[in-house]
XYZ file of C-alpha atoms in Angstrom:
567
model
C 4.768 -24.331 -2.291
C 3.372 -21.282 -1.714
C 0.701 -20.742 1.184
C -2.748 -21.012 -0.077
C -4.212 -18.717 2.420
C -2.587 -15.975 4.778
C -2.475 -17.659 7.788
C 0.166 -20.517 6.467
C 2.440 -17.043 5.758
C 4.360 -17.855 9.172
C 4.925 -21.364 8.805
C 5.961 -20.653 5.598
C 8.464 -17.944 6.417
C 9.909 -20.131 9.399
C 10.380 -23.684 6.902
C 11.844 -21.275 4.298
C 14.323 -19.132 6.830
C 17.791 -19.567 5.943
C 19.743 -16.520 7.113
C 19.395 -13.736 9.920
C 15.810 -13.111 9.099
C 13.734 -11.334 11.742
C 10.725 -8.707 12.202
C 12.583 -5.500 13.809
C 10.156 -2.844 15.502
C 11.770 0.371 16.588
C 10.345 2.779 19.375
C 12.094 6.114 19.899
C 16.012 4.829 19.405
C 15.108 1.080 21.116
C 14.204 -1.722 19.211
C 13.059 -5.551 19.889
C 13.957 -8.142 16.755
C 11.828 -10.953 16.270
C 12.840 -13.979 14.540
C 10.597 -16.713 12.130
C 10.209 -19.142 14.468
C 9.784 -17.251 17.644
C 6.950 -15.036 15.330
C 5.050 -18.276 14.210
C 5.298 -19.232 18.148
C 3.738 -15.726 19.022
C 0.878 -16.418 16.797
C 0.148 -19.497 17.440
C -0.203 -18.507 21.070
C -2.839 -15.786 20.099
C -4.786 -18.241 18.280
C -6.604 -20.083 21.792
C -6.712 -16.351 23.576
C -9.020 -15.034 20.618
C -10.945 -17.912 20.575
C -11.729 -17.570 24.543
C -12.644 -13.780 23.401
C -15.539 -15.378 21.288
C -13.760 -14.727 18.071
C -14.584 -17.129 15.489
C -15.041 -17.933 11.791
C -16.093 -14.957 9.615
C -16.290 -12.629 12.947
C -14.606 -9.561 11.980
C -11.577 -8.246 14.267
C -10.978 -4.601 14.090
C -7.775 -2.930 14.429
C -6.918 0.473 14.932
C -3.391 0.820 13.717
C -0.942 3.210 12.125
C 2.282 1.645 10.868
C 3.128 -1.778 11.129
C 3.658 -3.455 14.268
C 4.929 -6.819 15.477
C 2.547 -7.903 18.013
C -0.551 -6.637 16.192
C 0.557 -8.244 12.968
C 0.788 -11.795 15.205
C -2.830 -10.775 16.187
C -4.158 -10.356 12.554
C -2.421 -13.706 11.373
C -3.959 -15.605 14.731
C -7.222 -14.270 13.636
C -7.011 -15.313 10.076
C -5.920 -18.773 11.161
C -9.741 -18.972 13.239
C -11.200 -17.970 9.900
C -12.200 -14.414 11.218
C -12.000 -10.792 8.602
C -9.103 -8.747 9.683
C -10.516 -5.201 9.485
C -7.569 -2.449 9.936
C -8.475 1.253 10.314
C -6.602 4.508 11.298
C -6.484 6.002 14.185
C -6.967 9.276 12.527
C -10.194 8.306 11.508
C -12.533 10.820 12.835
C -15.471 10.127 14.868
C -18.595 10.316 12.569
C -16.523 8.014 10.067
C -15.149 5.846 12.486
C -18.836 5.292 14.106
C -20.280 4.971 10.130
C -17.798 2.070 9.518
C -17.753 0.199 12.958
C -21.707 0.106 12.666
C -21.452 -1.394 9.269
C -18.797 -3.981 10.154
C -20.373 -5.120 13.754
C -17.038 -6.421 14.817
C -16.664 -8.490 18.036
C -13.320 -7.235 18.315
C -11.791 -3.933 18.106
C -8.181 -4.478 19.264
C -6.329 -1.133 19.933
C -3.047 -0.039 20.544
C -3.041 1.120 24.097
C -5.816 2.170 26.705
C -5.585 6.005 25.721
C -7.035 4.767 22.255
C -9.569 2.474 24.383
C -10.743 5.767 26.111
C -10.640 7.630 23.079
C -13.207 5.719 21.405
C -15.390 4.989 25.041
C -15.498 8.987 25.210
C -16.385 9.531 21.274
C -19.715 7.205 22.256
C -18.853 4.051 19.986
C -18.039 1.802 22.758
C -21.272 -0.424 21.866
C -20.422 -0.255 18.322
C -16.637 -1.791 18.567
C -17.612 -4.735 20.290
C -15.293 -6.059 22.955
C -12.464 -3.168 23.512
C -8.983 -4.794 23.887
C -5.575 -3.390 24.004
C -2.934 -5.132 22.927
C -0.891 -5.820 26.329
C -4.599 -7.195 27.553
C -4.877 -9.410 25.037
C -1.238 -10.476 24.873
C -0.970 -11.319 28.840
C -4.405 -13.437 28.353
C -3.478 -16.579 29.592
C -4.409 -19.228 26.450
C -6.460 -22.126 26.770
C -5.656 -25.565 25.819
C -5.155 -24.940 21.979
C -8.512 -26.766 19.848
C -7.476 -26.580 16.058
C -9.468 -24.055 14.257
C -11.826 -25.003 11.404
C -10.050 -25.425 7.839
C -10.144 -21.545 6.192
C -10.510 -21.606 2.365
C -8.800 -19.565 -0.235
C -12.405 -18.276 -1.121
C -13.124 -17.026 2.433
C -13.199 -13.463 2.843
C -9.625 -12.345 4.590
C -9.732 -8.634 4.643
C -12.226 -5.601 4.811
C -10.330 -2.251 4.057
C -11.767 0.835 3.471
C -11.787 2.867 0.521
C -10.136 6.507 1.421
C -13.281 8.213 0.236
C -11.916 10.218 -2.071
C -15.210 10.608 -3.903
C -17.863 9.627 -0.937
C -18.165 7.815 2.025
C -15.563 4.888 2.502
C -16.896 1.540 1.174
C -15.469 -1.459 2.774
C -13.717 -3.547 0.276
C -13.809 -7.293 0.669
C -10.660 -9.072 -0.034
C -10.388 -13.170 -0.278
C -7.014 -15.170 0.608
C -7.124 -15.954 -2.662
C -7.124 -12.270 -4.052
C -4.592 -11.230 -1.735
C -1.890 -13.941 -1.721
C -2.392 -13.100 -6.049
C -1.300 -9.736 -5.698
C 1.860 -10.888 -3.323
C 2.612 -13.704 -5.557
C 2.852 -11.512 -8.290
C 4.812 -8.873 -6.598
C 7.466 -11.585 -5.251
C 8.219 -12.149 -9.262
C 9.041 -8.625 -9.833
C 10.646 -7.458 -7.208
C 14.361 -8.561 -6.605
C 14.262 -9.436 -3.127
C 16.862 -11.630 -1.368
C 16.956 -13.341 1.702
C 20.095 -11.295 3.075
C 17.940 -7.894 2.153
C 16.570 -5.129 4.733
C 13.777 -3.188 3.740
C 11.808 -0.621 5.736
C 8.366 -0.243 6.460
C 6.549 3.159 7.629
C 3.414 3.631 5.783
C -0.230 3.101 7.328
C -1.074 -0.744 6.721
C -4.824 0.112 7.102
C -4.367 0.868 3.494
C -3.834 -1.784 1.060
C -0.725 -0.994 -0.497
C 1.589 -1.335 2.418
C -0.512 -4.631 3.604
C 0.447 -6.108 0.276
C 4.337 -5.408 0.096
C 4.120 -6.647 3.990
C 3.107 -9.958 2.622
C 5.646 -10.064 -0.011
C 8.223 -9.428 2.325
C 7.223 -12.094 4.663
C 7.212 -14.346 2.015
C 10.615 -13.438 0.182
C 12.148 -13.893 3.913
C 13.820 -10.451 4.403
C 14.500 -9.010 7.275
C 11.901 -5.878 8.160
C 12.140 -3.031 10.497
C 9.046 -1.369 11.098
C 9.081 2.406 12.196
C 6.074 4.692 13.324
C 6.086 7.094 11.466
C 7.275 8.496 8.254
C 9.033 10.915 10.335
C 11.041 8.106 12.432
C 11.713 6.628 9.092
C 14.055 9.452 8.070
C 16.077 9.164 11.348
C 16.071 5.097 10.736
C 17.704 5.482 6.991
C 21.016 5.629 8.346
C 20.730 3.322 11.182
C 18.766 -0.080 8.990
C 20.662 0.741 5.608
C 17.880 -0.970 3.793
C 18.097 -2.029 0.623
C 14.370 -1.701 -0.442
C 11.377 0.812 0.812
C 7.964 1.855 -0.389
C 6.612 5.301 -0.220
C 3.971 8.096 -1.674
C 5.311 10.370 -4.121
C 5.128 13.275 -1.851
C 8.353 12.502 0.608
C 10.176 11.707 -2.549
C 9.275 15.366 -3.587
C 10.282 16.345 -0.584
C 13.825 15.240 -0.839
C 13.810 16.605 -4.313
C 12.967 20.170 -3.626
C 15.542 19.935 -0.142
C 18.369 18.897 -2.180
C 17.858 21.532 -4.880
C 17.318 24.524 -2.324
C 20.068 23.590 -0.536
C 22.439 22.609 -3.715
C 21.514 25.746 -4.988
C 21.737 28.615 -2.152
C 23.752 31.305 -2.459
C 26.467 29.883 -4.951
C 25.402 30.519 -8.571
C 28.933 28.475 -9.800
C 27.481 25.576 -7.758
C 23.805 26.238 -9.050
C 24.467 26.337 -12.319
C 26.568 22.705 -12.258
C 23.290 21.445 -10.405
C 20.913 22.698 -13.019
C 23.242 20.960 -15.644
C 23.986 17.766 -14.040
C 19.828 17.932 -13.774
C 19.167 18.787 -17.101
C 17.703 15.818 -19.375
C 19.748 14.399 -22.607
C 23.037 12.257 -22.967
C 25.509 11.976 -19.743
C 28.843 12.151 -20.887
C 31.803 11.258 -18.411
C 32.415 14.832 -17.304
C 28.601 14.935 -16.185
C 28.469 11.562 -15.247
C 31.442 12.089 -12.471
C 29.581 15.667 -11.975
C 26.116 13.957 -11.182
C 28.314 11.456 -8.673
C 30.047 14.255 -7.072
C 26.860 16.740 -6.765
C 24.148 14.089 -6.404
C 24.497 10.826 -5.744
C 26.633 10.584 -2.995
C 25.077 13.289 -0.966
C 21.357 11.553 -1.945
C 22.870 7.943 -0.661
C 23.730 8.918 2.206
C 20.589 10.290 3.332
C 18.718 6.992 2.349
C 21.420 5.042 4.460
C 23.773 4.324 1.221
C 23.194 0.858 0.315
C 19.414 1.686 -0.812
C 18.471 -0.174 -4.344
C 14.896 0.276 -5.472
C 12.143 2.382 -3.930
C 8.407 1.767 -4.920
C 5.905 4.334 -4.846
C 2.141 4.024 -5.278
C -0.945 6.163 -4.007
C -0.221 8.916 -7.033
C 1.736 9.904 -9.667
C 5.105 10.964 -9.031
C 6.791 13.657 -11.200
C 9.390 12.165 -14.138
C 12.093 14.454 -12.658
C 12.036 13.272 -9.584
C 12.083 9.872 -10.909
C 15.708 10.805 -12.921
C 17.312 12.716 -10.145
C 16.991 9.648 -7.868
C 18.036 7.499 -10.906
C 21.360 9.829 -11.271
C 21.663 9.275 -7.452
C 21.595 5.246 -8.816
C 17.962 4.624 -6.934
C 15.390 3.178 -8.754
C 12.111 4.411 -8.345
C 9.361 2.475 -9.883
C 5.767 3.267 -10.058
C 2.770 0.899 -9.808
C -1.038 1.174 -10.004
C -4.010 -0.532 -8.358
C -6.762 0.064 -6.283
C -8.369 -1.207 -2.600
C -10.692 -2.526 -5.040
C -8.353 -4.968 -6.980
C -6.450 -5.678 -4.191
C -3.560 -3.021 -4.226
C -1.538 -3.981 -7.419
C -3.002 -4.083 -10.571
C 0.492 -2.830 -12.696
C 4.304 -2.076 -11.668
C 7.314 -0.675 -13.652
C 9.878 -3.194 -13.469
C 13.212 -3.558 -12.008
C 14.553 -5.441 -14.938
C 16.158 -3.757 -18.374
C 13.232 -2.839 -20.584
C 10.985 -2.928 -18.324
C 10.488 0.753 -16.700
C 9.196 3.765 -18.811
C 9.050 7.010 -16.257
C 5.341 9.007 -16.696
C 3.655 5.369 -16.678
C 2.496 2.957 -13.911
C 4.126 0.164 -15.734
C 2.790 -3.653 -16.837
C 0.017 -5.146 -15.419
C 0.951 -8.037 -13.163
C 1.109 -11.489 -14.330
C -2.302 -13.215 -14.286
C -4.213 -9.322 -14.877
C -5.914 -8.362 -17.646
C -6.543 -4.711 -18.893
C -8.368 -3.241 -21.123
C -9.066 0.737 -22.073
C -13.201 1.146 -23.069
C -12.059 3.832 -25.617
C -14.465 7.395 -26.097
C -15.091 7.996 -29.679
C -12.821 10.328 -30.655
C -9.882 9.150 -28.431
C -7.521 6.247 -27.166
C -7.849 7.134 -23.779
C -11.071 5.617 -21.919
C -12.080 4.179 -18.724
C -9.589 1.309 -17.281
C -11.315 -2.034 -16.579
C -9.113 -4.528 -14.563
C -9.878 -8.605 -14.733
C -7.957 -9.628 -11.834
C -7.701 -12.702 -9.543
C -7.120 -10.079 -7.069
C -10.499 -8.357 -7.580
C -12.496 -7.586 -4.608
C -15.638 -9.886 -3.337
C -17.711 -6.626 -3.189
C -18.541 -3.820 -0.734
C -19.682 -4.853 2.407
C -23.528 -4.526 2.920
C -23.525 -2.495 -0.358
C -24.685 -4.940 -3.431
C -25.904 -1.753 -5.307
C -22.552 0.065 -5.635
C -20.661 -3.452 -6.114
C -22.974 -3.925 -9.122
C -22.192 -0.555 -10.133
C -18.443 -1.366 -10.621
C -18.088 -5.294 -10.856
C -19.256 -6.425 -14.416
C -21.405 -9.534 -14.997
C -18.205 -11.209 -16.660
C -15.757 -10.145 -13.573
C -14.108 -6.183 -14.775
C -13.954 -3.759 -12.781
C -14.964 -0.629 -13.721
C -11.771 1.877 -12.131
C -13.104 5.239 -12.527
C -9.639 5.867 -13.856
C -9.157 7.222 -17.332
C -5.872 6.231 -18.836
C -4.266 4.961 -22.119
C -1.481 2.229 -22.816
C 1.987 3.784 -24.244
C 4.403 1.387 -26.252
C 1.668 -1.044 -26.585
C 2.121 -2.307 -22.844
C 2.963 0.234 -20.292
C -0.130 2.209 -18.930
C -0.456 5.667 -18.228
C -2.920 6.893 -16.132
C -3.891 10.683 -17.418
C -7.298 11.656 -14.916
C -9.857 10.554 -12.589
C -13.014 10.073 -14.176
C -14.801 11.498 -11.093
C -12.527 14.298 -10.724
C -12.819 15.877 -14.312
C -15.212 18.946 -14.565
C -17.155 20.964 -16.885
C -16.346 24.739 -16.814
C -19.429 26.518 -17.505
C -18.969 26.494 -21.307
C -19.338 23.002 -20.765
C -15.719 21.852 -21.625
C -14.060 18.855 -19.594
C -11.048 20.295 -17.498
C -8.867 17.580 -16.187
C -7.311 18.717 -12.496
C -5.114 16.276 -12.379
C -3.098 17.603 -15.249
C -2.767 21.322 -14.180
C -1.718 20.030 -10.367
C 1.361 18.507 -12.082
C 2.502 20.949 -13.685
C 2.323 23.591 -11.148
C 3.572 20.880 -8.545
C 6.824 20.819 -10.854
C 7.707 24.434 -9.411
C 9.921 24.232 -6.317
C 7.776 27.396 -4.740
C 4.605 24.838 -4.838
C 3.796 22.402 -1.725
C 0.135 22.058 -2.601
C -1.785 22.974 -5.111
C -5.733 21.852 -6.379
C -7.489 23.544 -9.172
C -11.117 24.065 -9.575
C -13.290 25.098 -12.417
C -16.623 23.431 -12.269
C -19.174 25.165 -13.683
C -17.051 27.952 -13.938
C -16.005 30.434 -16.544
C -12.644 29.947 -16.032
C -10.221 27.502 -14.339
C -8.244 28.635 -11.126
C -5.956 27.310 -8.425
C -5.360 27.560 -4.791
C -1.809 26.934 -4.031
C 0.452 26.462 -1.126
C 3.576 27.726 -1.236
C 6.663 26.077 -0.277
C 7.825 28.468 2.376
C 11.038 27.291 2.572
C 12.049 27.928 -1.080
C 9.566 31.263 -1.033
C 12.096 32.498 1.893
C 14.887 32.222 0.402
C 14.093 33.783 -3.058
C 12.529 36.547 -0.518
C 15.640 37.111 0.865
C 17.747 36.683 -2.272
C 15.256 39.186 -3.787
C 15.494 41.867 -1.032
C 11.684 41.042 -0.199
C 11.079 41.489 3.639
C 10.123 38.608 5.161
C 7.653 37.976 7.424
C 5.265 35.428 8.919
C 3.593 33.023 6.034
C -0.290 33.966 6.776
C 1.096 37.693 5.707
C 3.646 36.663 2.659
C 0.377 35.198 1.029
C -0.400 38.834 0.189
C 2.594 40.276 -0.552
C 2.045 41.861 -3.797
C 5.949 40.590 -5.053
C 5.228 37.590 -3.991
C 2.242 37.124 -5.600
C 3.382 38.352 -9.021
C 6.267 35.851 -8.708
C 3.302 32.797 -8.697
C 1.424 34.761 -11.598
C 4.796 34.210 -13.416
C 5.117 30.627 -12.541
C 1.658 30.234 -13.886
C 2.742 32.478 -17.164
C 5.144 29.484 -17.644
C 2.715 26.709 -17.072
C -0.198 27.784 -19.140
C 1.037 27.395 -22.560
C 1.579 23.649 -22.043
C -1.949 23.207 -21.011
C -5.187 23.593 -23.174
C -6.519 26.876 -23.837
C -9.927 26.202 -21.800
C -7.844 24.461 -19.108
C -5.392 27.787 -18.559
C -5.440 29.133 -15.422
C -7.059 32.664 -14.956
C -6.595 33.107 -11.583
C -5.644 31.839 -8.347
C -5.030 32.460 -4.387
C -2.294 31.416 -2.289
C -3.125 30.081 1.157
C -1.059 29.793 4.020
C -2.245 26.370 5.965
C -1.035 22.785 5.205
C -3.724 20.306 4.115
C -3.473 17.177 6.359
C -4.822 14.197 7.434
C -5.831 15.569 10.549
C -7.281 18.472 9.052
C -9.142 16.462 6.963
C -8.533 17.659 3.927
C -6.334 14.686 2.670
C -7.466 10.880 2.783
C -4.990 8.710 4.849
C -3.634 8.096 1.408
C -2.459 11.641 1.151
C -5.328 12.361 -1.564
C -6.605 15.474 -1.980
C -10.215 15.480 -0.312
C -11.481 17.829 -3.365
C -14.938 18.605 -2.138
C -13.461 19.262 1.733
C -11.496 21.953 0.566
C -13.459 23.772 -1.705
C -16.084 23.714 0.931
C -13.736 24.844 3.341
C -12.031 27.565 1.246
C -15.561 28.505 -0.596
C -14.867 32.430 0.623
C -11.367 32.757 -0.955
C -12.779 30.640 -4.509
C -15.484 32.946 -4.580
C -13.082 35.917 -4.369
C -11.389 34.798 -7.384
C -14.796 34.712 -10.062
C -15.920 38.185 -8.455
């Protein structure tokens, strides 16, 4: 019988353990491994320690955490056993945002990874809002009292409060019950073909619902989970742990694709021609299959540890060319879709035959209903979700809750989509990202950005033009590829901050835009652009923690440059 509440997962994993499954945490080149029974004992030891600090039913426990850590995961399950609510926060939150969130949460305890993070909170003046600031070491070293049996936890109790990334406004605390989270976990477990001997790698931020659902799924499946501290660290670990499955965001796969194509085509016309032929869509005869195995599969699989079977992708759209590239390497890339407000996962492309359609986000999970609220003249419309995974509401925001949750249980997502081949959902845009130009015509920036991102010369891009006479773009070049082009074209290479003004480089990017424009609606075509040299990042405040564009922040940062385009 599967768990009814999240706090039952450790005991369930121990009872079903049938092999060497363990949790493995990597720090630099060292690691420690914890088996199921040891982890369950670890959790039980922490329950009285948290209770002694005053944590009880309905109280909020904040965790400042980036990637998965065994000790902090144990703290979470201990807190959930007490009926407390776990509120994961990313360490890279800016002080103003963190202050607002802590003020709203009013936590009893804020658990930080180390003393340095505590000093950071105190120096930012957040000591009062954070409640008791406790390091993981202090909590783990706490002498346990005689354990008292915790109150029973109900499946409808709030288990998690996860804050939205804030792409379209202030972050909001999404309240998810045990039942809501487990409905997503059980649905994912039925779809991803995990077996107890499998090894998986986790490195995405667990302050977001996607990786959190994935980790719970891994725990129920009884696989061995390796936790890497960062995506960069994960790349090193791939050839040490040889994972069967992993989760990621599209940007990481796109970087692998671009790096491979760039390296394979550098300085050798014959090999470049072969690579382009191998990557060309269409029927693959025996010769092409052998060629792709030699040119692509062997090299790519070597990067990913040789036995990788599948990759689950979330957070943004993945280019179909990238998906096809990994398919040639015999690695199944499957896109899914969901919001924090629906528990993280609503649709997934299946690994089973006939259950995958690249360019879509797949088929609804069992028990999930999706309907499209059509416009008058279109099959597209806003996506509405009714699911046992839907949130209980936004913390302390009843008006905003009522604006997205209907009285009959449907969640308004704000995303625009359409069903393809009757059952596959395709996301076409986000309602709040669509803007009108000065002629009153609607422009869908995501469609323009996807077209430009297909070029190996483009790293990041944003389409702009709200109440402007034409659409424009800010483009960050992929400087590695651009430098190769300059060397091959006899263009003198200097620093990126100067190359973005080079006339020949500007001509190159104009030619890229000229190729993209015919694929766009006439009113969406790009009439001007500027190249920039600084990377948009979470640290700069221009990307959300899930690597989505903060459109308002980007346009504010480059307001002068944008004004130059429209002079």
